[in-house]
Amino acid sequence: MNADARVAPSLVAAAETRITAYDWPALATELDSFGCAVMKKLLSADECRQLAGLYPQEQHFRSHIHMARHGFGKGEYRYFRYPLPDLVGGLRGALYPRLAAVANRWNERMGIAMRYPATHSAFLDQCHAAGQVRPTPLLLQYVPGDFNCLHQDLYGDLAFPLQVAILLSEPGEDFTGGEFALTEQRPRMQSRVEVVPLRQGDAVAFAVHNRPVQGTKGNYRVNLRHGVSRLRSGMRHTVGIIFHDAK
């Protein structure tokens, strides 16, 4: 498939309109309760195919990672270079303000002084001033036997506490297996696992590192990691939208 990173402005605007239309108080409640929340049908099937079709086109990416070489799992992904594809950049900018409201409330509950600015461009200015200048949105590709170990996407001292993954392939048609999973390590308790069912075009917002939980003596922090189970058949593509840049 030959895909171009430039898309019609109307498509970017349509995706941003979908973001505005979600019930954000309900999504915030899901994030508070479980550390993740699903936005159904964020992208159309055509938009998903367009983004997945960028994978073999070297000009869109700054680096190519084979997970097995680094002990990350099995599979591969590519980090986009700047300028980001229009749709990816548009989604990154439109999702950020809604998630920043959650992030600021979480930091207040956890006693963390950091507060995130209202716009993504202002937050990127902070990242770049801290020496974090490399873009972090990425496109992942899995084939049978591939998996992604549980991990956290922290790329420097300045990290935004939420990120988004969008499934570009259709379960049961394009692939089987490959479930998105979160684990939550709770103090003096066994870990909790959350398996998130997604269809093509669905997005999941989730905690990068910590989130607050209300206990009997006030708020405490739990530690989260995310990963993808073994792919059984087919091919699976996902786009990851991380809001902080990397050193």
PDB file of C-alpha atoms in Angstrom:
ATOM      1  CA  MET A   1       0.000   0.000   0.000  1.00  0.00           C
ATOM      2  CA  ASN A   2       1.283   3.434  -0.875  1.00  0.00           C
ATOM      3  CA  ALA A   3       0.273   5.891   1.808  1.00  0.00           C
ATOM      4  CA  ASP A   4       1.073   9.550   2.230  1.00  0.00           C
ATOM      5  CA  ALA A   5       1.574  11.148   5.638  1.00  0.00           C
ATOM      6  CA  ARG A   6      -0.191  14.278   4.400  1.00  0.00           C
ATOM      7  CA  VAL A   7      -3.951  14.003   4.713  1.00  0.00           C
ATOM      8  CA  ALA A   8      -6.835  16.300   3.890  1.00  0.00           C
ATOM      9  CA  PRO A   9      -7.386  18.939   6.591  1.00  0.00           C
ATOM     10  CA  SER A  10     -11.009  17.803   6.736  1.00  0.00           C
ATOM     11  CA  LEU A  11      -9.896  14.347   7.942  1.00  0.00           C
ATOM     12  CA  VAL A  12      -7.818  15.840  10.743  1.00  0.00           C
ATOM     13  CA  ALA A  13     -10.712  18.101  11.688  1.00  0.00           C
ATOM     14  CA  ALA A  14     -13.088  15.119  11.662  1.00  0.00           C
ATOM     15  CA  ALA A  15     -10.846  13.179  14.055  1.00  0.00           C
ATOM     16  CA  GLU A  16     -10.586  16.195  16.345  1.00  0.00           C
ATOM     17  CA  THR A  17     -14.385  16.538  16.276  1.00  0.00           C
ATOM     18  CA  ARG A  18     -14.705  12.909  17.392  1.00  0.00           C
ATOM     19  CA  ILE A  19     -12.399  13.633  20.333  1.00  0.00           C
ATOM     20  CA  THR A  20     -14.553  16.588  21.392  1.00  0.00           C
ATOM     21  CA  ALA A  21     -17.710  14.461  21.198  1.00  0.00           C
ATOM     22  CA  TYR A  22     -16.597  11.855  23.762  1.00  0.00           C
ATOM     23  CA  ASP A  23     -18.035  11.925  27.267  1.00  0.00           C
ATOM     24  CA  TRP A  24     -14.857  13.125  28.935  1.00  0.00           C
ATOM     25  CA  PRO A  25     -16.196  13.129  32.518  1.00  0.00           C
ATOM     26  CA  ALA A  26     -17.071   9.441  32.050  1.00  0.00           C
ATOM     27  CA  LEU A  27     -13.646   8.709  30.525  1.00  0.00           C
ATOM     28  CA  ALA A  28     -11.975  10.522  33.437  1.00  0.00           C
ATOM     29  CA  THR A  29     -13.929   8.357  35.871  1.00  0.00           C
ATOM     30  CA  GLU A  30     -12.710   5.224  34.053  1.00  0.00           C
ATOM     31  CA  LEU A  31      -9.127   6.475  34.229  1.00  0.00           C
ATOM     32  CA  ASP A  32      -9.493   7.236  37.931  1.00  0.00           C
ATOM     33  CA  SER A  33     -10.976   3.817  38.649  1.00  0.00           C
ATOM     34  CA  PHE A  34      -8.934   1.513  36.438  1.00  0.00           C
ATOM     35  CA  GLY A  35      -5.993   3.460  34.987  1.00  0.00           C
ATOM     36  CA  CYS A  36      -7.352   3.156  31.445  1.00  0.00           C
ATOM     37  CA  ALA A  37     -10.330   4.197  29.318  1.00  0.00           C
ATOM     38  CA  VAL A  38     -11.440   3.219  25.808  1.00  0.00           C
ATOM     39  CA  MET A  39     -12.452   5.715  23.120  1.00  0.00           C
ATOM     40  CA  LYS A  40     -14.416   3.680  20.596  1.00  0.00           C
ATOM     41  CA  LYS A  41     -14.038   4.372  16.864  1.00  0.00           C
ATOM     42  CA  LEU A  42     -11.598   7.232  17.217  1.00  0.00           C
ATOM     43  CA  LEU A  43     -10.371   6.455  13.682  1.00  0.00           C
ATOM     44  CA  SER A  44     -12.222   5.131  10.652  1.00  0.00           C
ATOM     45  CA  ALA A  45     -11.118   1.948   8.878  1.00  0.00           C
ATOM     46  CA  ASP A  46      -9.693   4.049   6.029  1.00  0.00           C
ATOM     47  CA  GLU A  47      -7.702   6.205   8.440  1.00  0.00           C
ATOM     48  CA  CYS A  48      -6.377   3.065  10.136  1.00  0.00           C
ATOM     49  CA  ARG A  49      -5.268   1.578   6.813  1.00  0.00           C
ATOM     50  CA  GLN A  50      -3.635   4.851   5.836  1.00  0.00           C
ATOM     51  CA  LEU A  51      -1.557   5.006   9.027  1.00  0.00           C
ATOM     52  CA  ALA A  52      -0.617   1.304   8.900  1.00  0.00           C
ATOM     53  CA  GLY A  53       0.449   1.786   5.290  1.00  0.00           C
ATOM     54  CA  LEU A  54       3.166   4.235   6.388  1.00  0.00           C
ATOM     55  CA  TYR A  55       5.152   1.457   8.086  1.00  0.00           C
ATOM     56  CA  PRO A  56       7.430   0.467   5.165  1.00  0.00           C
ATOM     57  CA  GLN A  57       8.076   4.086   4.128  1.00  0.00           C
ATOM     58  CA  GLU A  58      11.423   4.992   5.691  1.00  0.00           C
ATOM     59  CA  GLN A  59      11.081   8.734   5.147  1.00  0.00           C
ATOM     60  CA  HIS A  60       8.466   9.071   7.891  1.00  0.00           C
ATOM     61  CA  PHE A  61      10.602   7.620  10.709  1.00  0.00           C
ATOM     62  CA  ARG A  62      13.662   8.521  12.761  1.00  0.00           C
ATOM     63  CA  SER A  63      14.498   5.017  14.061  1.00  0.00           C
ATOM     64  CA  HIS A  64      13.535   1.353  13.705  1.00  0.00           C
ATOM     65  CA  ILE A  65      13.528  -0.854  16.816  1.00  0.00           C
ATOM     66  CA  HIS A  66      13.615  -4.665  16.855  1.00  0.00           C
ATOM     67  CA  MET A  67      12.331  -5.554  20.309  1.00  0.00           C
ATOM     68  CA  ALA A  68      14.199  -8.862  20.668  1.00  0.00           C
ATOM     69  CA  ARG A  69      17.572  -7.084  20.403  1.00  0.00           C
ATOM     70  CA  HIS A  70      16.790  -5.065  23.523  1.00  0.00           C
ATOM     71  CA  GLY A  71      14.884  -7.661  25.553  1.00  0.00           C
ATOM     72  CA  PHE A  72      11.626  -5.758  25.031  1.00  0.00           C
ATOM     73  CA  GLY A  73       9.766  -8.736  23.579  1.00  0.00           C
ATOM     74  CA  LYS A  74       9.472  -9.840  19.949  1.00  0.00           C
ATOM     75  CA  GLY A  75       8.275  -7.606  17.146  1.00  0.00           C
ATOM     76  CA  GLU A  76       9.244  -4.197  15.863  1.00  0.00           C
ATOM     77  CA  TYR A  77       8.266  -0.548  15.876  1.00  0.00           C
ATOM     78  CA  ARG A  78       9.309   2.737  14.328  1.00  0.00           C
ATOM     79  CA  TYR A  79       9.408   6.209  15.864  1.00  0.00           C
ATOM     80  CA  PHE A  80       8.030   8.965  13.664  1.00  0.00           C
ATOM     81  CA  ARG A  81      10.241  11.903  12.808  1.00  0.00           C
ATOM     82  CA  TYR A  82       9.170  15.554  12.843  1.00  0.00           C
ATOM     83  CA  PRO A  83       7.070  16.808  11.192  1.00  0.00           C
ATOM     84  CA  LEU A  84       4.639  14.128  12.312  1.00  0.00           C
ATOM     85  CA  PRO A  85       2.015  12.827   9.891  1.00  0.00           C
ATOM     86  CA  ASP A  86      -0.887  15.260   9.919  1.00  0.00           C
ATOM     87  CA  LEU A  87      -3.322  12.835  11.501  1.00  0.00           C
ATOM     88  CA  VAL A  88      -0.898  11.779  14.258  1.00  0.00           C
ATOM     89  CA  GLY A  89       0.077  15.351  15.055  1.00  0.00           C
ATOM     90  CA  GLY A  90      -3.543  16.485  15.009  1.00  0.00           C
ATOM     91  CA  LEU A  91      -4.632  13.720  17.377  1.00  0.00           C
ATOM     92  CA  ARG A  92      -1.694  14.419  19.701  1.00  0.00           C
ATOM     93  CA  GLY A  93      -2.616  18.078  19.982  1.00  0.00           C
ATOM     94  CA  ALA A  94      -6.353  17.462  20.370  1.00  0.00           C
ATOM     95  CA  LEU A  95      -6.105  14.674  22.959  1.00  0.00           C
ATOM     96  CA  TYR A  96      -3.581  16.434  25.177  1.00  0.00           C
ATOM     97  CA  PRO A  97      -5.811  19.150  26.800  1.00  0.00           C
ATOM     98  CA  ARG A  98      -8.429  16.600  27.861  1.00  0.00           C
ATOM     99  CA  LEU A  99      -5.823  14.310  29.366  1.00  0.00           C
ATOM    100  CA  ALA A 100      -3.879  17.202  30.947  1.00  0.00           C
ATOM    101  CA  ALA A 101      -6.900  17.941  33.130  1.00  0.00           C
ATOM    102  CA  VAL A 102      -6.762  14.365  34.448  1.00  0.00           C
ATOM    103  CA  ALA A 103      -2.966  14.476  34.810  1.00  0.00           C
ATOM    104  CA  ASN A 104      -3.075  17.678  36.866  1.00  0.00           C
ATOM    105  CA  ARG A 105      -5.721  16.262  39.165  1.00  0.00           C
ATOM    106  CA  TRP A 106      -3.699  13.063  39.607  1.00  0.00           C
ATOM    107  CA  ASN A 107      -0.556  15.016  40.477  1.00  0.00           C
ATOM    108  CA  GLU A 108      -2.446  17.056  43.034  1.00  0.00           C
ATOM    109  CA  ARG A 109      -3.758  13.878  44.670  1.00  0.00           C
ATOM    110  CA  MET A 110      -0.276  12.292  44.694  1.00  0.00           C
ATOM    111  CA  GLY A 111       1.411  15.397  46.097  1.00  0.00           C
ATOM    112  CA  ILE A 112       3.434  16.019  42.928  1.00  0.00           C
ATOM    113  CA  ALA A 113       4.128  19.691  42.262  1.00  0.00           C
ATOM    114  CA  MET A 114       4.253  19.463  38.460  1.00  0.00           C
ATOM    115  CA  ARG A 115       1.280  20.974  36.623  1.00  0.00           C
ATOM    116  CA  TYR A 116       0.871  20.613  32.863  1.00  0.00           C
ATOM    117  CA  PRO A 117       0.109  23.617  30.625  1.00  0.00           C
ATOM    118  CA  ALA A 118      -3.160  23.938  28.733  1.00  0.00           C
ATOM    119  CA  THR A 119      -1.737  23.279  25.249  1.00  0.00           C
ATOM    120  CA  HIS A 120       0.511  20.547  23.925  1.00  0.00           C
ATOM    121  CA  SER A 121       2.779  23.038  22.186  1.00  0.00           C
ATOM    122  CA  ALA A 122       3.502  24.701  25.536  1.00  0.00           C
ATOM    123  CA  PHE A 123       4.291  21.318  27.085  1.00  0.00           C
ATOM    124  CA  LEU A 124       6.639  20.468  24.203  1.00  0.00           C
ATOM    125  CA  ASP A 125       8.440  23.766  24.837  1.00  0.00           C
ATOM    126  CA  GLN A 126       9.119  22.491  28.367  1.00  0.00           C
ATOM    127  CA  CYS A 127      10.346  19.149  27.013  1.00  0.00           C
ATOM    128  CA  HIS A 128      12.695  20.807  24.544  1.00  0.00           C
ATOM    129  CA  ALA A 129      14.043  23.173  27.198  1.00  0.00           C
ATOM    130  CA  ALA A 130      14.882  20.055  29.235  1.00  0.00           C
ATOM    131  CA  GLY A 131      16.800  18.553  26.310  1.00  0.00           C
ATOM    132  CA  GLN A 132      14.002  16.172  25.275  1.00  0.00           C
ATOM    133  CA  VAL A 133      13.682  16.957  21.563  1.00  0.00           C
ATOM    134  CA  ARG A 134      13.080  13.637  19.784  1.00  0.00           C
ATOM    135  CA  PRO A 135       9.455  12.779  18.868  1.00  0.00           C
ATOM    136  CA  THR A 136       7.996   9.714  20.561  1.00  0.00           C
ATOM    137  CA  PRO A 137       4.805   8.804  18.618  1.00  0.00           C
ATOM    138  CA  LEU A 138       5.400   5.389  17.078  1.00  0.00           C
ATOM    139  CA  LEU A 139       3.968   2.740  14.785  1.00  0.00           C
ATOM    140  CA  LEU A 140       4.177  -0.894  15.944  1.00  0.00           C
ATOM    141  CA  GLN A 141       4.005  -4.046  13.838  1.00  0.00           C
ATOM    142  CA  TYR A 142       3.471  -7.605  15.129  1.00  0.00           C
ATOM    143  CA  VAL A 143       3.459 -10.929  13.247  1.00  0.00           C
ATOM    144  CA  PRO A 144       2.764 -14.439  14.656  1.00  0.00           C
ATOM    145  CA  GLY A 145       4.783 -15.141  17.804  1.00  0.00           C
ATOM    146  CA  ASP A 146       5.435 -11.448  18.528  1.00  0.00           C
ATOM    147  CA  PHE A 147       4.653  -9.860  21.895  1.00  0.00           C
ATOM    148  CA  ASN A 148       5.527  -6.759  23.892  1.00  0.00           C
ATOM    149  CA  CYS A 149       6.854  -7.169  27.433  1.00  0.00           C
ATOM    150  CA  LEU A 150       5.330  -5.147  30.241  1.00  0.00           C
ATOM    151  CA  HIS A 151       7.011  -1.750  30.312  1.00  0.00           C
ATOM    152  CA  GLN A 152       6.674   1.999  30.866  1.00  0.00           C
ATOM    153  CA  ASP A 153       7.334   4.611  28.179  1.00  0.00           C
ATOM    154  CA  LEU A 154       9.533   7.035  30.115  1.00  0.00           C
ATOM    155  CA  TYR A 155      12.012   8.882  27.900  1.00  0.00           C
ATOM    156  CA  GLY A 156      13.475  11.485  30.225  1.00  0.00           C
ATOM    157  CA  ASP A 157      12.963  13.370  33.467  1.00  0.00           C
ATOM    158  CA  LEU A 158       9.884  15.108  32.076  1.00  0.00           C
ATOM    159  CA  ALA A 159       7.125  12.591  31.349  1.00  0.00           C
ATOM    160  CA  PHE A 160       3.414  13.157  30.770  1.00  0.00           C
ATOM    161  CA  PRO A 161       1.524  10.627  32.924  1.00  0.00           C
ATOM    162  CA  LEU A 162      -0.959   9.416  30.276  1.00  0.00           C
ATOM    163  CA  GLN A 163      -0.634   8.092  26.754  1.00  0.00           C
ATOM    164  CA  VAL A 164      -2.859   6.669  24.004  1.00  0.00           C
ATOM    165  CA  ALA A 165      -2.661   3.583  21.783  1.00  0.00           C
ATOM    166  CA  ILE A 166      -4.911   3.164  18.733  1.00  0.00           C
ATOM    167  CA  LEU A 167      -5.469  -0.269  17.205  1.00  0.00           C
ATOM    168  CA  LEU A 168      -5.191  -0.049  13.405  1.00  0.00           C
ATOM    169  CA  SER A 169      -6.028  -3.697  12.599  1.00  0.00           C
ATOM    170  CA  GLU A 170      -9.243  -5.678  13.041  1.00  0.00           C
ATOM    171  CA  PRO A 171      -9.158  -8.545  15.581  1.00  0.00           C
ATOM    172  CA  GLY A 172     -10.420 -11.819  14.187  1.00  0.00           C
ATOM    173  CA  GLU A 173      -9.891 -10.665  10.605  1.00  0.00           C
ATOM    174  CA  ASP A 174      -6.373  -9.212  10.407  1.00  0.00           C
ATOM    175  CA  PHE A 175      -4.971 -11.059  13.429  1.00  0.00           C
ATOM    176  CA  THR A 176      -5.725 -13.206  16.472  1.00  0.00           C
ATOM    177  CA  GLY A 177      -4.182 -12.924  19.929  1.00  0.00           C
ATOM    178  CA  GLY A 178      -2.305  -9.712  20.624  1.00  0.00           C
ATOM    179  CA  GLU A 179      -4.439  -8.414  23.495  1.00  0.00           C
ATOM    180  CA  PHE A 180      -3.505  -5.118  25.147  1.00  0.00           C
ATOM    181  CA  ALA A 181      -2.905  -5.582  28.877  1.00  0.00           C
ATOM    182  CA  LEU A 182      -2.096  -3.427  31.914  1.00  0.00           C
ATOM    183  CA  THR A 183      -0.731  -4.559  35.246  1.00  0.00           C
ATOM    184  CA  GLU A 184      -1.065  -2.521  38.416  1.00  0.00           C
ATOM    185  CA  GLN A 185       1.314  -3.106  41.328  1.00  0.00           C
ATOM    186  CA  ARG A 186      -0.375  -2.213  44.601  1.00  0.00           C
ATOM    187  CA  PRO A 187       1.532  -1.783  47.883  1.00  0.00           C
ATOM    188  CA  ARG A 188       1.550  -4.966  49.965  1.00  0.00           C
ATOM    189  CA  MET A 189      -0.979  -6.559  47.599  1.00  0.00           C
ATOM    190  CA  GLN A 190      -0.839  -8.820  44.568  1.00  0.00           C
ATOM    191  CA  SER A 191      -0.800  -7.163  41.143  1.00  0.00           C
ATOM    192  CA  ARG A 192      -4.036  -6.483  39.289  1.00  0.00           C
ATOM    193  CA  VAL A 193      -4.334  -7.225  35.540  1.00  0.00           C
ATOM    194  CA  GLU A 194      -6.585  -5.354  33.123  1.00  0.00           C
ATOM    195  CA  VAL A 195      -7.034  -6.834  29.610  1.00  0.00           C
ATOM    196  CA  VAL A 196      -8.515  -4.180  27.303  1.00  0.00           C
ATOM    197  CA  PRO A 197     -10.691  -5.368  24.383  1.00  0.00           C
ATOM    198  CA  LEU A 198     -10.210  -3.164  21.311  1.00  0.00           C
ATOM    199  CA  ARG A 199     -11.592  -3.160  17.766  1.00  0.00           C
ATOM    200  CA  GLN A 200     -10.088  -1.486  14.723  1.00  0.00           C
ATOM    201  CA  GLY A 201      -9.998   2.279  15.248  1.00  0.00           C
ATOM    202  CA  ASP A 202     -10.539   2.083  19.007  1.00  0.00           C
ATOM    203  CA  ALA A 203      -8.117   3.970  21.244  1.00  0.00           C
ATOM    204  CA  VAL A 204      -7.144   3.299  24.830  1.00  0.00           C
ATOM    205  CA  ALA A 205      -5.841   6.061  27.099  1.00  0.00           C
ATOM    206  CA  PHE A 206      -3.844   4.722  30.022  1.00  0.00           C
ATOM    207  CA  ALA A 207      -1.423   5.626  32.791  1.00  0.00           C
ATOM    208  CA  VAL A 208       2.253   5.669  31.811  1.00  0.00           C
ATOM    209  CA  HIS A 209       3.742   5.120  35.257  1.00  0.00           C
ATOM    210  CA  ASN A 210       1.705   5.957  38.394  1.00  0.00           C
ATOM    211  CA  ARG A 211      -1.858   6.840  39.264  1.00  0.00           C
ATOM    212  CA  PRO A 212      -3.503   7.765  42.581  1.00  0.00           C
ATOM    213  CA  VAL A 213      -5.819   5.416  44.458  1.00  0.00           C
ATOM    214  CA  GLN A 214      -7.975   6.435  47.407  1.00  0.00           C
ATOM    215  CA  GLY A 215      -7.192   4.385  50.507  1.00  0.00           C
ATOM    216  CA  THR A 216      -8.429   4.470  54.078  1.00  0.00           C
ATOM    217  CA  LYS A 217      -5.625   6.875  55.014  1.00  0.00           C
ATOM    218  CA  GLY A 218      -5.736   9.044  51.911  1.00  0.00           C
ATOM    219  CA  ASN A 219      -4.329   8.742  48.408  1.00  0.00           C
ATOM    220  CA  TYR A 220      -1.483   6.417  47.563  1.00  0.00           C
ATOM    221  CA  ARG A 221       0.338   5.645  44.318  1.00  0.00           C
ATOM    222  CA  VAL A 222       0.137   2.457  42.300  1.00  0.00           C
ATOM    223  CA  ASN A 223       2.645   1.521  39.604  1.00  0.00           C
ATOM    224  CA  LEU A 224       1.428   0.480  36.150  1.00  0.00           C
ATOM    225  CA  ARG A 225       3.018  -1.277  33.191  1.00  0.00           C
ATOM    226  CA  HIS A 226       1.522  -2.162  29.822  1.00  0.00           C
ATOM    227  CA  GLY A 227       2.215  -4.710  27.121  1.00  0.00           C
ATOM    228  CA  VAL A 228       0.736  -6.897  24.382  1.00  0.00           C
ATOM    229  CA  SER A 229       0.171 -10.662  24.557  1.00  0.00           C
ATOM    230  CA  ARG A 230       1.514 -13.075  21.923  1.00  0.00           C
ATOM    231  CA  LEU A 231       0.086 -12.722  18.436  1.00  0.00           C
ATOM    232  CA  ARG A 232      -1.389 -16.041  17.260  1.00  0.00           C
ATOM    233  CA  SER A 233      -1.893 -15.269  13.577  1.00  0.00           C
ATOM    234  CA  GLY A 234      -1.928 -12.468  11.016  1.00  0.00           C
ATOM    235  CA  MET A 235      -0.448  -8.980  11.383  1.00  0.00           C
ATOM    236  CA  ARG A 236      -1.281  -6.286  13.954  1.00  0.00           C
ATOM    237  CA  HIS A 237      -0.499  -2.563  13.671  1.00  0.00           C
ATOM    238  CA  THR A 238      -0.897  -0.001  16.428  1.00  0.00           C
ATOM    239  CA  VAL A 239      -0.063   3.684  16.631  1.00  0.00           C
ATOM    240  CA  GLY A 240       1.159   4.941  19.988  1.00  0.00           C
ATOM    241  CA  ILE A 241       0.718   8.585  20.946  1.00  0.00           C
ATOM    242  CA  ILE A 242       3.116   9.623  23.702  1.00  0.00           C
ATOM    243  CA  PHE A 243       2.916  13.265  24.665  1.00  0.00           C
ATOM    244  CA  HIS A 244       6.434  13.932  25.989  1.00  0.00           C
ATOM    245  CA  ASP A 245       9.472  13.935  23.703  1.00  0.00           C
ATOM    246  CA  ALA A 246      12.636  11.941  24.348  1.00  0.00           C
ATOM    247  CA  LYS A 247      16.226  12.833  25.155  1.00  0.00           C
TER     248      LYS A 247
END
